[in-house]
Structures are given as structure tokens and as C-alpha cells.
Amino acid sequence: MQSAILNCARPAVRLRFNVHAVRRRTPSNVDGIFTEDAQKRAMRHILSFLIVLACLPVCARAADLDVHVRTARGAPVSDAIVTVEPEARTPAPLRFTQPLAMAQRGLQFDPFVLVVPVGAEVRFPNEDPVRHQVYSFSPTKTFELKLYGKDQTRTVRFDKAGVVSLGCNIHDQMVAFIKVTDAPFAVKTDASGHAVLHGLPVGRATIRVWHPYMKSPNGEQKLDLAIPRTGSIAQSFTAELRTPAMRMPGY
């Protein structure tokens, strides 16, 4: 299962105040009386502490989202992309730890659906003994990779959110999709139609489920949800899929 989670853990801050650093004895040996300079120093410490708190990222994570996507007959829907967009968006982009690649293997693209963040550079390795010419006419990213052979690789940068449909000029049965997202949380459903997103921030969020063959506007469903402070949320989606022009394994 391909997944990504924006890591925005709140750093621990430990500040200590030493009252003796801002207390000062008067010439009459009266202890505990603050001079004007000491009061100013104390206020500077307090202001510094408040500034540090204000600059800390507000992204405490506690809840998990457990998603199942099925057809009306109960069949699992694999390769559906689930994204979560918190109402309080974080400035940092989505990051993946695994390599981003769309291989040509067995005269098919692998994987059938790939999710990547905006700005990602995706590799297109050819693992077949024949040459391929990969292309896309999608508005999100139009490109063409001229014929290249076994063990050769090409790279494409995807700098705009949207859907990219892929094909091969030599092998018409080769079809795949790349979902480019700017959401801070994204995951793809497995063969059982199941996906989990961990550590969602507390508050309102928009959940989107997209599939290239889903019968809905833009191929997606949308749901607004309140993310609690603790625990796990279970959410099911029912997706009606159209039959593709060229049937892929599992559809």
C-alpha cells in the first residue's frame, strides 16, 4: 500500500526561569525586591517564551482514519486514492519515503495507479525486453518519452495537481494513471479496498476518494469530517465503477 504522511511533530520546548537571575538585593540587604532593570529582564524572558510558543507548529496528531471503498455489491475497490485536507492547512508539502516509479513490466504499467505530491520526479524504468514510448495528453502534464529499451529509465517532473493518464504508442493495451496531489495526507487502497491514514490533526477536514473509473464528477467523492483528539475513525465509501475500454487485471 502506497501511503504518505506529512511529518509535523511538535518539538518539545523546555525553558526554565531562574528567579535569582532577576532578583537583586538592595543596599539595605532587603531580599526579594525587584529593581527596575530586573523587572525589564524578567519581561524579556517572558516575551521570548511567548514568541517561541507562537512559532511552534500547531499540528498535534492523535487520530487515525480507517477507510473501506467497495462497490454497491460489496466488491472491494483497489487503487482508489484517499486524500485528507485539514481545514488548518500546514505549509509543508506531502513527502514520500519510497521511490516514485511507474515501471513498464509484462507489457503493462506497474502500478496501475500511482499517487505523488506536486513537484515529484517520477521514474519510468523499462523492465521489458521490448521498447516503449510512454506519453500523456492530459492537461495536468503533457509529455512524450521517445522509444527506449530494456533497463533504460526516463524521468518526468509533475508540477501541477490533477490526474495524468498514461499510454504507450507501441502497445495500446498499456494504460495507467498518476494522481498528483497537494494534500498533506494521501494513501491508496489495497486489494481489499482498505486504506489507513495515521496521525491526522484534530479539527475539521475534507476527505476525497478518487478512482480513474469512478462514476462521479471528476471521478471522486468528497466528505467533510471532524477529526477527534484520540482514537480511530472508520469511514466507508460506495463507488460505482464504469467498465474501462480495455479491461485491466482486477476490473
XYZ file of C-alpha atoms in Angstrom:
251
model
C 0.000 0.000 0.000
C 1.397 3.331 -1.035
C 0.974 5.965 1.642
C 2.383 9.254 2.794
C 2.081 11.277 5.954
C 3.344 14.762 6.484
C 5.635 14.671 9.498
C 4.972 17.742 11.574
C 5.654 16.555 15.082
C 5.615 19.328 17.660
C 9.097 19.761 19.125
C 9.484 19.661 22.851
C 10.442 23.010 24.325
C 11.914 23.231 27.785
C 12.524 26.691 29.185
C 13.477 27.397 32.764
C 13.404 30.644 34.625
C 15.775 31.358 37.482
C 14.186 33.906 39.731
C 17.606 34.548 41.272
C 18.754 35.828 37.893
C 16.225 38.638 38.076
C 16.249 39.273 41.823
C 18.633 41.759 43.211
C 19.468 42.838 46.737
C 19.220 46.471 47.676
C 21.997 48.200 49.635
C 19.900 47.781 52.781
C 20.094 43.986 52.382
C 16.310 43.710 51.850
C 15.893 40.418 49.962
C 13.387 39.774 47.191
C 12.823 43.325 45.924
C 12.865 43.639 42.103
C 14.718 46.605 40.703
C 13.529 48.272 37.501
C 16.311 46.598 35.485
C 15.434 43.187 36.904
C 11.779 43.670 36.013
C 12.749 44.506 32.435
C 14.909 41.404 32.198
C 12.048 39.268 33.534
C 9.653 40.711 30.972
C 12.123 39.986 28.177
C 12.314 36.317 29.298
C 8.531 36.040 29.374
C 8.127 37.673 25.963
C 10.764 35.374 24.481
C 8.915 32.355 25.861
C 5.601 33.538 24.371
C 7.222 34.138 20.984
C 8.638 30.594 20.960
C 5.203 29.177 21.758
C 3.596 31.215 18.992
C 6.104 29.908 16.450
C 5.599 26.237 17.233
C 3.661 24.286 14.544
C 0.093 23.657 15.570
C -0.275 20.130 14.284
C -0.786 17.787 17.189
C -1.682 14.397 15.797
C -3.845 11.859 17.525
C -6.468 10.248 15.293
C -6.326 7.642 12.530
C -8.658 7.320 9.546
C -9.674 3.790 8.520
C -11.264 3.736 5.054
C -13.010 0.987 3.085
C -14.066 1.505 -0.528
C -16.497 -1.001 -2.062
C -18.924 -1.257 -4.948
C -22.694 -1.398 -4.369
C -22.417 -5.206 -4.499
C -19.744 -5.208 -1.817
C -16.746 -5.896 -4.049
C -13.543 -4.171 -2.870
C -12.226 -1.266 -4.913
C -8.446 -1.273 -5.087
C -6.279 1.573 -6.420
C -8.580 4.276 -5.024
C -6.701 7.344 -3.796
C -7.778 8.724 -0.414
C -6.630 12.225 0.473
C -7.273 14.294 3.595
C -7.101 18.081 3.629
C -7.293 19.538 7.164
C -9.109 22.847 7.488
C -5.994 24.269 9.124
C -3.577 23.526 6.299
C 0.092 23.108 7.147
C 2.677 24.880 4.985
C 4.902 21.836 4.458
C 4.247 19.651 1.381
C 3.494 15.948 1.134
C 6.529 13.684 1.303
C 7.007 10.026 0.338
C 9.745 7.797 1.678
C 9.559 5.191 -1.090
C 10.866 5.804 -4.637
C 8.273 7.151 -7.068
C 8.281 4.991 -10.169
C 5.936 3.854 -12.941
C 7.561 0.755 -14.416
C 6.837 -0.983 -17.695
C 6.670 -4.633 -16.866
C 4.952 -7.519 -18.679
C 3.641 -5.100 -21.317
C 1.726 -3.222 -18.622
C 2.364 -0.222 -16.425
C 3.107 -1.061 -12.803
C 1.436 0.206 -10.696
C -1.871 0.844 -12.427
C -2.432 3.931 -10.228
C 0.343 5.972 -8.620
C -0.131 8.888 -6.213
C 2.601 11.532 -5.996
C 2.973 15.004 -4.457
C 3.149 18.145 -6.567
C 6.742 18.661 -7.661
C 7.596 14.950 -7.655
C 10.047 13.482 -10.138
C 8.762 10.086 -11.275
C 10.983 7.454 -12.853
C 9.750 5.383 -15.821
C 12.012 2.302 -15.938
C 11.563 -0.146 -18.797
C 11.850 -3.710 -17.490
C 10.507 -5.345 -20.650
C 12.637 -6.920 -23.422
C 10.916 -4.606 -25.927
C 10.958 -0.838 -26.381
C 8.228 1.504 -25.110
C 7.165 5.050 -25.947
C 5.290 6.487 -22.959
C 3.077 9.539 -23.408
C 0.287 11.618 -21.887
C -2.065 14.163 -23.432
C -3.538 15.145 -20.046
C -3.756 18.900 -19.300
C -2.131 18.260 -15.913
C 1.032 17.044 -17.668
C 1.553 16.580 -21.397
C 4.738 14.747 -22.356
C 6.226 12.058 -24.569
C 9.171 9.764 -23.869
C 10.697 8.654 -27.145
C 11.385 4.972 -27.705
C 13.695 3.443 -25.112
C 14.621 -0.132 -24.353
C 15.177 -2.652 -21.574
C 16.907 -1.418 -18.401
C 16.682 2.178 -19.553
C 14.912 4.834 -17.476
C 13.342 8.211 -18.115
C 12.233 10.803 -15.549
C 9.334 13.266 -15.603
C 8.585 16.056 -13.128
C 4.922 16.619 -12.189
C 4.488 20.209 -11.047
C 0.702 20.589 -11.124
C -2.087 18.901 -9.138
C -4.502 16.749 -11.131
C -4.793 13.442 -12.978
C -2.370 12.225 -15.637
C -3.467 9.414 -17.971
C -0.643 7.336 -19.402
C -0.358 5.274 -22.554
C 2.216 3.647 -24.814
C 2.380 4.447 -28.525
C 3.602 0.930 -29.276
C 1.299 -1.138 -27.025
C -2.272 0.132 -26.918
C -3.269 -2.137 -24.014
C -0.930 -0.271 -21.669
C -2.950 2.175 -19.540
C -2.165 3.753 -16.172
C -2.868 6.871 -14.112
C -0.870 9.207 -11.910
C -2.744 11.229 -9.302
C -0.766 14.366 -8.460
C -1.921 15.900 -5.179
C -1.098 18.835 -2.949
C -2.978 17.335 0.021
C -0.774 16.739 3.108
C -2.162 13.198 3.574
C -2.617 10.580 0.843
C -2.915 6.807 0.622
C -4.006 4.174 -1.913
C -6.444 1.347 -1.174
C -5.086 -2.190 -1.296
C -6.605 -5.272 -2.951
C -9.242 -5.448 -0.199
C -10.305 -1.836 -0.765
C -8.786 -0.803 2.561
C -6.515 2.106 3.481
C -5.380 3.764 6.706
C -4.057 7.259 7.340
C -2.300 7.763 10.673
C -1.846 10.811 12.868
C -4.416 13.235 11.483
C -4.578 16.667 13.126
C -7.557 17.497 15.294
C -10.290 19.572 13.664
C -12.385 19.761 10.524
C -11.077 18.072 7.390
C -12.157 17.197 3.854
C -11.770 13.590 2.720
C -11.649 12.831 -1.000
C -11.749 9.398 -2.635
C -10.721 9.249 -6.284
C -10.601 6.389 -8.786
C -9.998 6.638 -12.556
C -13.177 4.662 -13.316
C -15.477 6.081 -10.641
C -18.879 7.238 -11.930
C -18.952 10.641 -10.261
C -17.884 14.193 -11.125
C -14.116 14.267 -11.627
C -14.027 10.624 -10.597
C -14.170 11.428 -6.893
C -16.345 11.587 -3.794
C -15.949 14.200 -1.080
C -16.857 14.169 2.607
C -16.362 16.760 5.367
C -15.499 15.216 8.704
C -14.480 16.238 12.222
C -11.238 14.579 13.341
C -11.297 13.810 17.100
C -8.398 14.177 19.519
C -7.932 10.442 20.044
C -8.927 7.096 18.597
C -9.723 5.900 15.102
C -12.424 6.900 12.633
C -13.950 4.263 10.354
C -15.415 5.540 7.112
C -16.873 3.562 4.205
C -17.424 4.730 0.643
C -19.543 3.103 -2.061
C -18.151 3.595 -5.545
C -19.839 2.764 -8.808
C -17.217 1.993 -11.451
C -17.552 2.175 -15.199
C -16.138 -0.585 -17.361
C -12.867 0.559 -18.957
C -12.453 0.361 -22.715
C -9.563 -2.046 -22.174
C -10.087 -4.175 -19.125
C -7.177 -4.264 -16.717
C -6.489 -7.181 -14.348
C -8.828 -6.984 -11.375
C -11.511 -4.863 -13.112
